[in-house]
Coordinates of C-alpha atoms in Angstrom, one line a residue:
M120 CA 185.6 75.7 30.6
V121 CA 187.4 79.0 30.2
S122 CA 190.9 79.3 31.5
T123 CA 191.9 82.4 33.5
P124 CA 195.3 84.1 32.8
G125 CA 196.7 82.7 36.1
S126 CA 195.6 79.2 35.3
L127 CA 197.0 79.4 31.8
S128 CA 200.4 80.6 33.2
S129 CA 200.3 77.7 35.6
T130 CA 199.6 75.3 32.8
I131 CA 202.5 76.6 30.7
D132 CA 204.9 76.4 33.7
S133 CA 203.7 72.9 34.5
S134 CA 204.3 71.8 30.9
K135 CA 207.8 73.3 30.9
T136 CA 208.7 71.4 34.1
T137 CA 207.2 68.1 33.2
S138 CA 208.3 67.8 29.6
V139 CA 210.7 65.0 29.1
P140 CA 213.0 64.5 26.1
P141 CA 212.3 61.4 24.0
G142 CA 214.0 58.2 25.2
L143 CA 214.1 59.2 28.9
P144 CA 211.8 57.7 31.6
P145 CA 208.6 59.7 32.4
D146 CA 209.7 60.4 35.9
F147 CA 213.1 61.9 34.8
A148 CA 213.8 65.4 36.0
F149 CA 216.7 67.7 35.3
P150 CA 218.6 69.0 38.5
S151 CA 217.8 72.6 39.4
F152 CA 220.5 75.1 40.5
S153 CA 219.9 78.2 42.5
L154 CA 222.5 80.9 42.3
G155 CA 220.8 83.0 44.9
N156 CA 221.1 86.7 45.6
G157 CA 222.5 87.6 42.2
L158 CA 225.8 85.6 42.6
V159 CA 226.5 85.9 38.8
E160 CA 226.3 89.7 39.0
I161 CA 228.5 89.7 42.1
S162 CA 231.0 87.5 40.4
A163 CA 231.2 89.8 37.4
L164 CA 231.7 92.9 39.6
T165 CA 234.4 91.1 41.6
T166 CA 236.2 90.2 38.4
L167 CA 236.1 93.5 36.6
I168 CA 235.9 96.4 39.0
G169 CA 239.1 98.0 40.3
S170 CA 241.3 95.2 38.9
K171 CA 244.3 97.3 37.7
N172 CA 244.7 99.4 40.9
A173 CA 244.4 96.3 43.1
E174 CA 246.9 94.4 41.0
S175 CA 249.4 97.2 41.2
L176 CA 249.0 97.7 44.9
I177 CA 249.3 94.0 45.8
L178 CA 252.6 93.9 43.8
G179 CA 254.0 96.6 46.0
S180 CA 253.9 99.7 43.7
R181 CA 253.1 101.8 46.8
G182 CA 255.2 99.9 49.2
A183 CA 254.1 97.5 51.9
A184 CA 251.1 99.7 52.8
G185 CA 249.7 99.0 49.4
L186 CA 249.2 95.3 50.4
V187 CA 246.6 96.4 53.0
W188 CA 244.6 98.6 50.7
A189 CA 244.7 96.0 47.9
M190 CA 242.9 93.6 50.2
M191 CA 240.2 96.1 51.4
S192 CA 237.7 95.4 48.7
S193 CA 236.7 92.1 47.1
F194 CA 236.3 93.9 43.8
G195 CA 239.4 93.0 41.7
A196 CA 240.1 89.8 43.8
L197 CA 240.7 87.7 40.7
S198 CA 243.3 90.2 39.5
V199 CA 245.0 90.1 42.9
I200 CA 245.1 86.3 42.8
K201 CA 246.6 86.2 39.4
A202 CA 249.2 88.8 40.3
C203 CA 250.2 87.0 43.5
L204 CA 250.6 83.7 41.7
A205 CA 252.7 85.3 38.9
A206 CA 255.0 87.0 41.4
S207 CA 255.5 84.0 43.7
I208 CA 255.8 80.9 41.6
P209 CA 258.9 80.0 39.5
E210 CA 259.2 81.8 36.2
T211 CA 258.9 78.6 34.2
L212 CA 255.4 78.1 35.6
V213 CA 254.5 81.7 35.0
E214 CA 255.2 81.3 31.3
A215 CA 253.5 77.9 31.1
F216 CA 250.3 79.2 32.7
G217 CA 250.3 82.5 30.8
L218 CA 250.4 84.6 33.9
R219 CA 253.2 87.0 32.8
N220 CA 252.1 90.5 32.1
A221 CA 253.4 94.1 32.2
A222 CA 252.3 94.5 35.9
T223 CA 254.3 91.6 37.2
D224 CA 257.3 92.4 35.0
G225 CA 257.2 96.0 36.4
A226 CA 257.2 94.6 39.9
V227 CA 259.8 91.9 39.9
G228 CA 261.1 91.8 36.3
S229 CA 261.9 88.8 34.2
S230 CA 265.3 87.3 34.7
K231 CA 267.2 83.9 34.3
D232 CA 270.1 82.6 36.3
L233 CA 273.1 82.6 34.0
K234 CA 275.2 80.2 36.2
K235 CA 272.5 77.6 36.0
G236 CA 272.0 78.1 32.3
L237 CA 275.0 76.0 31.1
K238 CA 273.4 73.0 32.7
A239 CA 270.0 73.6 31.1
T240 CA 268.2 71.0 29.1
P241 CA 267.4 71.7 25.4
G242 CA 263.8 72.4 26.4
Q243 CA 264.9 75.0 29.0
I244 CA 267.2 76.6 26.4
K245 CA 264.3 76.8 24.0
A246 CA 262.1 78.4 26.6
R247 CA 264.8 80.9 27.4
R248 CA 265.1 81.9 23.8
E249 CA 261.4 82.3 23.5
L250 CA 261.5 85.0 26.1
G251 CA 263.0 87.3 23.4
V252 CA 266.1 89.5 23.5
A253 CA 267.8 90.2 26.9
T254 CA 268.0 93.9 27.7
A255 CA 270.4 93.8 30.7
I256 CA 272.9 91.7 32.6
M257 CA 272.7 91.9 36.4
C258 CA 275.4 90.9 38.8
T259 CA 274.1 90.8 42.4
G260 CA 276.0 90.3 45.6
K261 CA 276.2 91.4 49.3
Q262 CA 278.7 93.9 50.5
R263 CA 281.6 92.3 52.4
H264 CA 282.6 95.4 54.4
S265 CA 282.1 99.1 54.3
S266 CA 284.5 101.5 52.7
D267 CA 286.1 104.5 54.4
D268 CA 284.4 106.8 51.9
E269 CA 281.2 104.7 51.8
L270 CA 279.1 107.3 49.9
N271 CA 281.5 107.7 47.0
A272 CA 283.6 104.5 46.8
V273 CA 282.6 101.1 45.4
P274 CA 282.4 98.5 48.2
Q275 CA 283.8 95.0 47.9
I276 CA 281.3 92.2 47.2
D277 CA 281.4 88.8 48.8
E278 CA 282.1 86.5 45.9
S279 CA 280.2 83.6 47.5
T280 CA 277.0 85.6 47.2
V281 CA 277.4 86.7 43.6
K282 CA 274.7 85.8 41.1
W283 CA 274.6 86.5 37.4
L284 CA 271.3 87.1 35.7
D285 CA 270.3 88.0 32.2
T286 CA 267.2 90.2 32.3
Y287 CA 264.5 90.1 29.6
A288 CA 262.2 92.7 31.3
P289 CA 263.7 94.9 34.0
D290 CA 261.4 95.9 36.9
N291 CA 260.2 99.5 37.0
Y292 CA 262.6 100.6 39.7
T293 CA 265.7 99.3 37.9
G294 CA 264.4 100.8 34.6
R295 CA 264.0 104.2 36.1
L296 CA 267.5 104.1 37.6
L297 CA 268.9 103.4 34.2
Q298 CA 267.1 106.4 32.7
S299 CA 269.6 108.6 34.5
C300 CA 272.7 106.8 33.2
P301 CA 274.6 108.0 30.1
F302 CA 274.8 105.5 27.2
T303 CA 277.5 105.2 24.6
S304 CA 277.8 103.3 21.3
P305 CA 280.8 101.7 19.7
P306 CA 283.5 102.8 18.8
Q307 CA 283.2 104.6 22.1
A308 CA 284.0 102.6 25.3
L309 CA 281.3 101.5 27.7
A310 CA 279.8 104.3 29.8
L311 CA 280.4 103.7 33.5
S312 CA 278.3 105.2 36.4
L313 CA 278.1 104.8 40.1
Y314 CA 275.0 104.9 42.2
A315 CA 275.2 107.9 44.6
F316 CA 273.7 107.2 48.1
D317 CA 272.2 110.0 50.1
I318 CA 274.0 111.2 53.2
H319 CA 270.6 111.9 54.8
A320 CA 269.3 108.4 54.0
A321 CA 268.3 107.6 57.6
E322 CA 266.0 110.6 57.9
I323 CA 264.4 109.9 54.6
N324 CA 263.8 106.3 55.4
T325 CA 262.2 107.2 58.7
A326 CA 259.8 109.6 57.1
K327 CA 258.7 107.1 54.5
S328 CA 258.2 104.5 57.3
F329 CA 256.0 106.9 59.3
Q330 CA 253.8 107.6 56.2
D331 CA 253.4 104.0 55.5
Y332 CA 252.5 103.1 59.1
I333 CA 249.8 105.9 59.1
S334 CA 248.4 104.4 55.8
I335 CA 248.3 101.0 57.4
L336 CA 246.5 102.2 60.5
L337 CA 243.9 104.1 58.4
S338 CA 242.9 100.9 56.7
A339 CA 241.5 99.8 60.1
V340 CA 238.2 101.3 59.0
K341 CA 237.6 97.9 57.6
L342 CA 236.6 96.9 61.1
I343 CA 233.4 98.9 60.7
E344 CA 232.3 96.5 57.9
V345 CA 233.3 93.5 60.1
Y346 CA 231.2 94.7 63.0
I347 CA 228.1 95.5 60.9
L348 CA 228.1 92.2 59.1
W349 CA 228.6 90.4 62.4
R350 CA 225.5 92.1 63.8
C351 CA 223.3 91.8 60.6
G352 CA 224.5 88.6 59.0
D353 CA 223.3 85.0 59.5
T354 CA 226.6 83.4 58.5
P355 CA 230.4 83.9 59.3
I356 CA 230.6 86.3 56.3
F357 CA 232.0 89.0 58.6
W358 CA 235.3 87.3 59.2
V359 CA 235.6 85.5 55.8
T360 CA 235.5 88.8 54.0
A361 CA 238.0 90.4 56.4
L362 CA 240.6 87.6 56.4
P363 CA 242.7 88.8 53.4
W364 CA 242.8 92.3 55.0
V365 CA 243.8 90.8 58.4
F366 CA 246.7 88.9 56.8
S367 CA 248.0 91.9 54.9
F368 CA 247.6 94.1 58.0
V369 CA 250.0 91.8 59.8
A370 CA 252.4 91.2 56.8
A371 CA 252.9 94.9 55.9
P372 CA 254.5 95.9 59.3
I373 CA 256.7 92.9 59.1
L374 CA 258.0 94.0 55.8
H375 CA 258.7 97.4 57.3
L376 CA 260.5 96.0 60.3
V377 CA 263.0 94.1 58.0
H378 CA 263.3 97.3 55.7
L379 CA 261.7 95.7 52.7
S380 CA 258.9 98.2 52.0
H381 CA 260.8 100.7 49.9
P382 CA 264.2 100.6 48.3
R383 CA 266.8 101.7 50.9
I384 CA 268.6 104.8 49.7
G385 CA 271.5 104.4 52.2
R386 CA 274.3 102.0 52.0
D387 CA 273.5 99.0 54.1
P388 CA 276.0 96.1 54.3
S389 CA 273.1 93.6 54.8
R390 CA 271.4 94.6 51.6
T391 CA 272.0 93.2 48.1
Q392 CA 273.7 95.5 45.6
V393 CA 273.4 95.0 41.9
D394 CA 275.7 96.0 39.0
I395 CA 273.6 96.5 35.8
L396 CA 274.9 96.2 32.3
A397 CA 272.1 97.5 30.1
G398 CA 271.5 98.3 26.4
S399 CA 271.6 96.5 23.1
L400 CA 273.6 93.5 24.1
P401 CA 275.8 91.6 21.7
T402 CA 275.3 88.0 20.6
P403 CA 277.4 85.9 18.3
Q404 CA 275.1 87.0 15.4
V405 CA 274.4 90.6 16.5
P406 CA 277.3 93.1 17.1
G407 CA 275.4 95.0 19.9
G408 CA 274.9 98.7 20.2
Q409 CA 274.5 101.5 22.8
R410 CA 275.1 100.4 26.4
T411 CA 275.8 101.5 30.0
L412 CA 277.1 100.0 33.2
L413 CA 275.7 101.1 36.6
L414 CA 277.7 100.0 39.7
G415 CA 276.4 99.6 43.2
A416 CA 272.7 100.2 42.7
P417 CA 270.3 98.9 45.5
Q418 CA 268.4 95.8 44.4
N419 CA 264.6 96.1 44.1
V420 CA 263.3 95.0 47.5
R421 CA 260.5 93.1 45.9
R422 CA 262.9 90.5 44.6
H423 CA 263.5 89.4 48.2
G424 CA 262.1 86.0 49.3
A425 CA 259.9 87.6 52.0
W426 CA 257.8 89.3 49.3
R427 CA 257.4 86.0 47.5
V428 CA 256.2 84.2 50.6
I429 CA 253.7 86.9 51.4
W430 CA 252.4 86.8 47.8
A431 CA 252.0 83.0 47.9
F432 CA 250.0 83.1 51.1
S433 CA 247.9 86.0 49.8
A434 CA 247.0 84.0 46.7
L435 CA 245.9 81.0 48.8
I436 CA 243.9 83.1 51.3
C437 CA 242.2 85.1 48.5
V438 CA 241.1 81.9 46.6
A439 CA 239.7 80.4 49.8
T440 CA 237.9 83.5 50.9
L441 CA 236.6 84.4 47.5
I442 CA 234.9 80.9 47.1
S443 CA 233.6 81.1 50.7
T444 CA 232.2 84.6 50.2
Y445 CA 230.2 83.4 47.2
I446 CA 228.8 80.5 49.1
L447 CA 227.9 82.5 52.2
L448 CA 226.4 85.4 50.3
S449 CA 223.9 83.0 48.7
R450 CA 222.6 82.1 52.1
E451 CA 222.4 85.6 53.4
A452 CA 219.3 87.9 53.5
Q453 CA 218.9 90.4 50.7
N454 CA 219.7 93.4 52.9
T455 CA 223.0 91.8 54.1
V456 CA 224.1 91.3 50.5
Y457 CA 223.3 94.9 49.7
L458 CA 225.3 96.0 52.8
W459 CA 228.3 93.8 51.6
I460 CA 228.2 95.3 48.1
G461 CA 228.0 98.8 49.5
F462 CA 231.0 98.3 51.7
Q463 CA 233.0 96.9 48.7
I464 CA 232.1 99.9 46.7
L465 CA 233.2 102.2 49.5
W466 CA 236.6 100.4 49.9
L467 CA 237.0 100.5 46.2
I468 CA 236.7 104.3 46.2
L469 CA 239.1 104.6 49.1
R470 CA 241.6 102.1 47.5
T471 CA 241.6 104.2 44.3
T472 CA 242.1 107.4 46.3
F473 CA 245.1 105.8 48.1
Y474 CA 246.6 104.6 44.9
H475 CA 246.6 108.1 43.4
L476 CA 247.8 109.9 46.5
A477 CA 250.5 107.5 47.8
E478 CA 254.1 107.9 46.5
S479 CA 255.3 105.3 44.1
A480 CA 257.9 102.8 45.4
D481 CA 259.3 102.5 41.8
N482 CA 260.5 106.1 41.7
P483 CA 264.1 106.6 42.9
D484 CA 264.4 109.3 45.5
R485 CA 265.3 112.6 43.9
R486 CA 268.0 113.2 46.4
T487 CA 269.9 110.1 45.3
G488 CA 271.1 109.6 41.8
V489 CA 273.7 108.4 39.3
R490 CA 277.2 109.8 39.2
P491 CA 278.8 109.4 35.7
L492 CA 282.4 108.2 35.9
G493 CA 283.3 108.5 32.2
T494 CA 284.0 105.3 30.1
V495 CA 285.8 102.1 30.8
G496 CA 289.5 102.6 30.2
K497 CA 289.3 106.3 31.1
S498 CA 287.7 106.0 34.5
P499 CA 289.8 106.1 37.7
F500 CA 288.1 102.9 38.7
I501 CA 289.8 100.9 36.1
A502 CA 292.9 102.9 35.3
K503 CA 296.0 100.9 34.7
A504 CA 298.1 102.8 37.3
S505 CA 297.5 101.1 40.6
H506 CA 297.3 104.4 42.6
M507 CA 294.5 105.5 40.3
S508 CA 292.4 102.3 40.2
S509 CA 289.8 100.8 42.5
P510 CA 290.3 97.0 42.8
Q511 CA 286.7 96.6 44.1
A512 CA 285.2 98.4 41.0
A513 CA 287.5 96.5 38.7
S514 CA 286.5 93.2 40.2
R515 CA 282.8 94.1 39.7
I516 CA 283.4 95.2 36.1
K517 CA 285.1 91.8 35.4
N518 CA 282.1 90.0 36.8
C519 CA 279.8 91.9 34.4
L520 CA 282.2 91.0 31.5
L521 CA 282.1 87.3 32.3
A522 CA 278.4 87.4 32.9
L523 CA 277.9 88.9 29.4
S524 CA 280.2 86.1 28.0
R525 CA 278.0 83.5 29.7
H526 CA 274.9 85.1 28.2
Q527 CA 276.5 84.9 24.7
V528 CA 277.2 81.2 25.2
L529 CA 273.5 80.6 25.9
A530 CA 272.5 82.5 22.8
H531 CA 275.1 80.9 20.6
P532 CA 273.9 78.9 17.6
R533 CA 276.5 76.2 18.4
G534 CA 274.8 75.5 21.7
P535 CA 276.1 75.7 25.3
H536 CA 277.3 72.1 25.1
C537 CA 280.2 73.2 22.9
Y538 CA 281.5 75.7 25.5
T539 CA 281.7 73.7 28.7
E540 CA 285.5 73.9 28.7
D541 CA 285.8 77.6 28.0
V542 CA 286.9 79.7 31.1
H543 CA 284.0 81.6 32.6
S544 CA 285.4 82.7 35.9
P545 CA 286.9 86.2 36.5
G546 CA 289.5 84.8 38.9
A547 CA 290.6 82.1 36.4
V548 CA 290.9 84.5 33.5
T549 CA 293.0 86.8 35.7
D550 CA 295.3 84.0 36.7
I551 CA 295.8 82.9 33.0
L552 CA 296.6 86.4 31.8
C553 CA 299.0 87.0 34.7
R554 CA 300.8 83.7 34.9
T555 CA 301.1 82.8 31.2
E556 CA 303.4 84.4 28.7
Y557 CA 301.6 85.7 25.6
Q558 CA 303.0 84.8 22.2
S559 CA 301.6 86.0 18.9
C560 CA 302.5 82.6 17.3
F561 CA 303.6 79.2 18.4
P562 CA 307.3 79.5 19.6
P563 CA 309.2 76.6 18.0
T564 CA 312.0 74.9 20.0
Q565 CA 313.6 73.6 16.8
H566 CA 313.2 73.8 13.0
M567 CA 309.7 72.5 12.1
V568 CA 309.0 70.3 9.0
D569 CA 305.8 70.1 7.1
G570 CA 303.8 67.0 8.2
E571 CA 305.7 66.8 11.6
V572 CA 303.5 65.8 14.5
L573 CA 304.0 67.5 17.9
E574 CA 302.7 66.6 21.3
V575 CA 301.1 69.5 23.1
T576 CA 298.9 69.8 26.3
I577 CA 295.9 72.2 26.2
T578 CA 295.4 73.7 29.6
A579 CA 292.8 76.5 29.1
L580 CA 290.6 78.1 26.5
L581 CA 289.5 81.7 26.3
G582 CA 286.8 81.5 23.7
D583 CA 285.0 83.8 21.3
T584 CA 282.3 84.9 23.7
L585 CA 284.8 86.2 26.2
L586 CA 286.9 88.0 23.5
S587 CA 283.9 89.6 21.9
S588 CA 282.5 90.8 25.2
A589 CA 285.9 92.5 26.0
S590 CA 286.0 94.1 22.6
W591 CA 282.4 95.4 23.0
F592 CA 283.3 96.9 26.4
L593 CA 286.1 98.9 24.9
G594 CA 284.2 99.6 21.6
N595 CA 287.3 99.8 19.4
G596 CA 287.9 96.1 18.7
P597 CA 286.4 93.5 16.4
T598 CA 282.7 92.8 16.7
S599 CA 281.1 89.6 18.0
V600 CA 280.3 88.6 14.4
E601 CA 283.9 89.0 13.4
L602 CA 285.2 87.1 16.4
Y603 CA 282.8 84.1 15.8
D604 CA 285.8 81.7 15.2
S605 CA 288.4 83.4 17.4
C606 CA 290.1 81.9 20.5
L607 CA 293.1 82.1 22.8
V608 CA 294.7 78.8 23.8
E609 CA 296.9 78.2 26.8
L610 CA 299.1 75.2 26.0
V611 CA 302.4 73.5 27.0
H612 CA 304.8 71.9 24.5
G613 CA 306.9 69.1 25.9
Q614 CA 308.5 70.0 29.3
G615 CA 308.5 73.7 28.5
T616 CA 306.6 76.5 30.1
S617 CA 303.0 77.3 29.2
F618 CA 302.1 80.2 26.9
L619 CA 299.0 81.8 25.5
V620 CA 298.6 82.0 21.8
P621 CA 295.8 83.3 19.4
C622 CA 294.2 80.9 17.0
A623 CA 291.3 80.1 14.8
R624 CA 288.8 77.4 15.7
V625 CA 285.7 76.1 14.0
L626 CA 283.1 73.6 15.0
S627 CA 282.8 70.9 12.3
G628 CA 279.8 68.7 11.9
P629 CA 277.1 67.8 9.4
P630 CA 273.9 69.9 9.7
K631 CA 271.0 68.4 11.7
G632 CA 269.0 65.9 9.7
S633 CA 271.8 64.9 7.3
G634 CA 272.8 61.3 6.9
P635 CA 276.2 59.7 7.6
K636 CA 279.1 60.6 5.3
D637 CA 279.6 58.1 2.4
F638 CA 283.4 57.9 1.8
E639 CA 282.9 55.9 -1.4
M640 CA 281.1 58.8 -3.1
S641 CA 282.7 62.0 -4.4
I642 CA 282.5 64.8 -1.9
I643 CA 280.5 67.9 -2.8
P644 CA 282.1 70.9 -1.1
N645 CA 279.9 72.4 1.6
F646 CA 281.0 75.7 3.0
A647 CA 278.3 76.2 5.6
P648 CA 277.8 79.8 6.7
R649 CA 278.2 80.8 10.3
G650 CA 275.3 80.4 12.6
G651 CA 274.1 76.9 11.8
S652 CA 273.0 74.4 14.4
N653 CA 274.6 71.0 15.0
S654 CA 274.1 67.6 16.6
P655 CA 275.9 67.2 19.9
A656 CA 276.7 63.6 19.0
N657 CA 278.6 64.3 15.8
I658 CA 280.8 67.4 16.2
T659 CA 284.6 68.1 16.1
W660 CA 286.6 71.2 17.0
W661 CA 289.4 72.2 14.5
Y662 CA 292.1 74.6 15.6
W663 CA 294.8 76.4 13.6
I664 CA 297.6 78.0 15.5
P665 CA 300.1 80.2 13.6
C666 CA 303.8 79.3 13.5
P667 CA 306.9 81.2 12.2
D668 CA 307.8 81.0 8.5
G669 CA 304.2 80.8 7.4
R670 CA 303.4 77.4 8.9
W671 CA 300.5 76.3 11.0
L672 CA 299.7 73.8 13.7
Q673 CA 296.4 71.9 13.1
L674 CA 294.7 70.2 16.0
R675 CA 291.3 68.5 16.3
S676 CA 289.2 67.3 19.1
E677 CA 287.2 64.2 19.6
G678 CA 283.7 65.5 20.3
P679 CA 283.3 68.8 22.0
S680 CA 286.1 68.1 24.5
F681 CA 289.5 69.6 23.6
L682 CA 291.5 70.0 26.9
G683 CA 294.4 67.7 27.6
K684 CA 297.1 66.1 25.4
R685 CA 296.7 66.6 21.7
R686 CA 298.6 65.8 18.6
A687 CA 299.4 68.8 16.4
T688 CA 300.3 68.5 12.8
V689 CA 302.6 71.1 11.1
L690 CA 301.1 72.3 7.8
S691 CA 302.2 74.8 5.2
E692 CA 299.9 77.6 4.1
A693 CA 299.1 75.8 0.8
E694 CA 298.2 72.6 2.7
V695 CA 295.8 74.5 5.0
T696 CA 294.1 76.0 1.9
R697 CA 293.9 72.6 0.2
R698 CA 292.3 70.9 3.1
L699 CA 289.8 73.6 3.6
Q700 CA 288.8 73.7 -0.1
V701 CA 287.8 70.0 0.1
G702 CA 284.7 71.4 1.8
D703 CA 284.0 68.4 4.0
L704 CA 284.3 70.2 7.4
Y705 CA 281.0 72.1 6.9
V706 CA 282.6 75.5 7.9
S707 CA 282.7 78.9 6.3
L708 CA 286.5 79.1 6.1
T709 CA 287.8 78.4 2.5
S710 CA 291.5 79.3 2.6
V711 CA 294.4 80.1 4.8
G712 CA 293.7 83.8 4.3
D713 CA 290.4 83.4 6.2
V714 CA 292.3 81.7 9.0
E715 CA 294.8 84.5 9.1
D716 CA 292.0 87.1 9.3
V717 CA 290.5 85.2 12.3
V718 CA 293.8 85.0 14.1
A719 CA 294.5 88.7 13.5
K720 CA 291.1 89.5 15.2
S721 CA 292.0 87.2 18.1
R722 CA 295.1 89.2 18.6
A723 CA 293.2 92.5 18.6
A724 CA 290.6 91.1 21.1
H725 CA 293.4 89.9 23.3
E726 CA 294.6 93.4 23.7
C727 CA 291.1 94.5 24.8
L728 CA 291.1 91.7 27.3
R729 CA 294.5 92.6 28.8
Q730 CA 293.4 96.3 29.1
L731 CA 290.2 95.4 31.0
F732 CA 292.1 93.0 33.3
M733 CA 294.9 95.5 33.8
V734 CA 297.8 93.1 33.0

């Protein structure tokens, strides 16, 4: 019998479907899957086509109207979902899931709350440091009341609303504001600028709103697709594919009504303002470089919670509709699938056109700008004469100074657990500098004798991070590296008055991983360089306070805590050197000369601090 080509093909196909691997029963059959209507190809198109434009629009780069056009086409839906998730979930999860990219950083930036940082766990501190180097410090707050000269003066901020942030990637709007600011480098003082609001802000905002409403209404051409799919389709594909657009069509006008589509270029008491300290920030191991301070800038509206809520719902809706669309398309006729693809291509073209024609929301209006005010110390906003100074601006500058100090604590090799008692409040620092008499050395009430023990009470500590921040602001003082062991101590001796005195302090403790000290063996001197880590369970603070006649007061803590009553031992210069040269404190200081150098730098930094706080 001769087999025809058709019968041969049937025989081959039959052998393919009936062949069973060894060891399986004869009637075993693999399950078959039908993707239907080119679902794989549709999925590839949805993933790849138009993704960057859709991602940028959904993140608000063209204002609230961009949300509607981002949802017009299903092409790029996976990029939209990823962008919405990255912009709406906590930043810790963004890093854990690998969702962070340049687009989300450009929309909302990457920042951490400094006030919560001191309570962070070691794991959170590590995650913070893995973000890299911070590029800016931001102090945000709401305006308490308007100024008489509201376009030129700095308004007062409600202290209960103030937040401190260190920023590792500024959003595009903030970054472009900073491009107009002058920068200075030490030994010059910090450059200071004021955001200038437009007197015609209401007219400009109205014009932008009108343009956005027109763009939103034009997107209603999406209803043509809904109608045709409703008439031609066999499934509810018509409303499933339109649901993301419907949601954004409702959400976009809401953002407009609450003035969150574009940055507001007029001064609005209900809006959050931000003071931005940007540049090469100092850390305890890096002196810092060029910098600028911009006061009174409007906060990027996309950092508002309303945007995050909309992004979160958009992600959920897009996931649900994307899966539903795939399922329903596999059940539709071929012609309906072609119609659906044709509409997605059309919306893709229109979306791309809108992206290139619409005005970017990240560009500051050309009629607003930055007004340079000179440098800190020479600006009328922080002049020492009361009739020349602005208390509101001075208060906001102090907030930035303390926020920078807090940032340095979190970046300190010693760890934030060693700085829980240092003062980090602008009001508290002002009170200490105003109420407490400053003395360059410990004022004795009687003749002191070597080895004598005095009872003192430590009431406040102004640490090295605060002193180095003040010195960096003015530019002409010691660097953060030179002030590593510096400190100002407020103390009371006996029943006398309190006074503020410069001192040297070091954190003593064996390096991590070392065993307990064996006192029966000879001690090998260990002068550990600055910047080493420590174990929180085995550390001690040592303080040296200068006294008249070349003597010193030596104090020590029990663990990281130092405030309260302490016993201070009077030592001669020779005795201080002898104790340091034993080398059992694991510190870099080797003689009384090193201690004197630290104290001298503490005095210089104190002068910077006094100048900034105008006392």
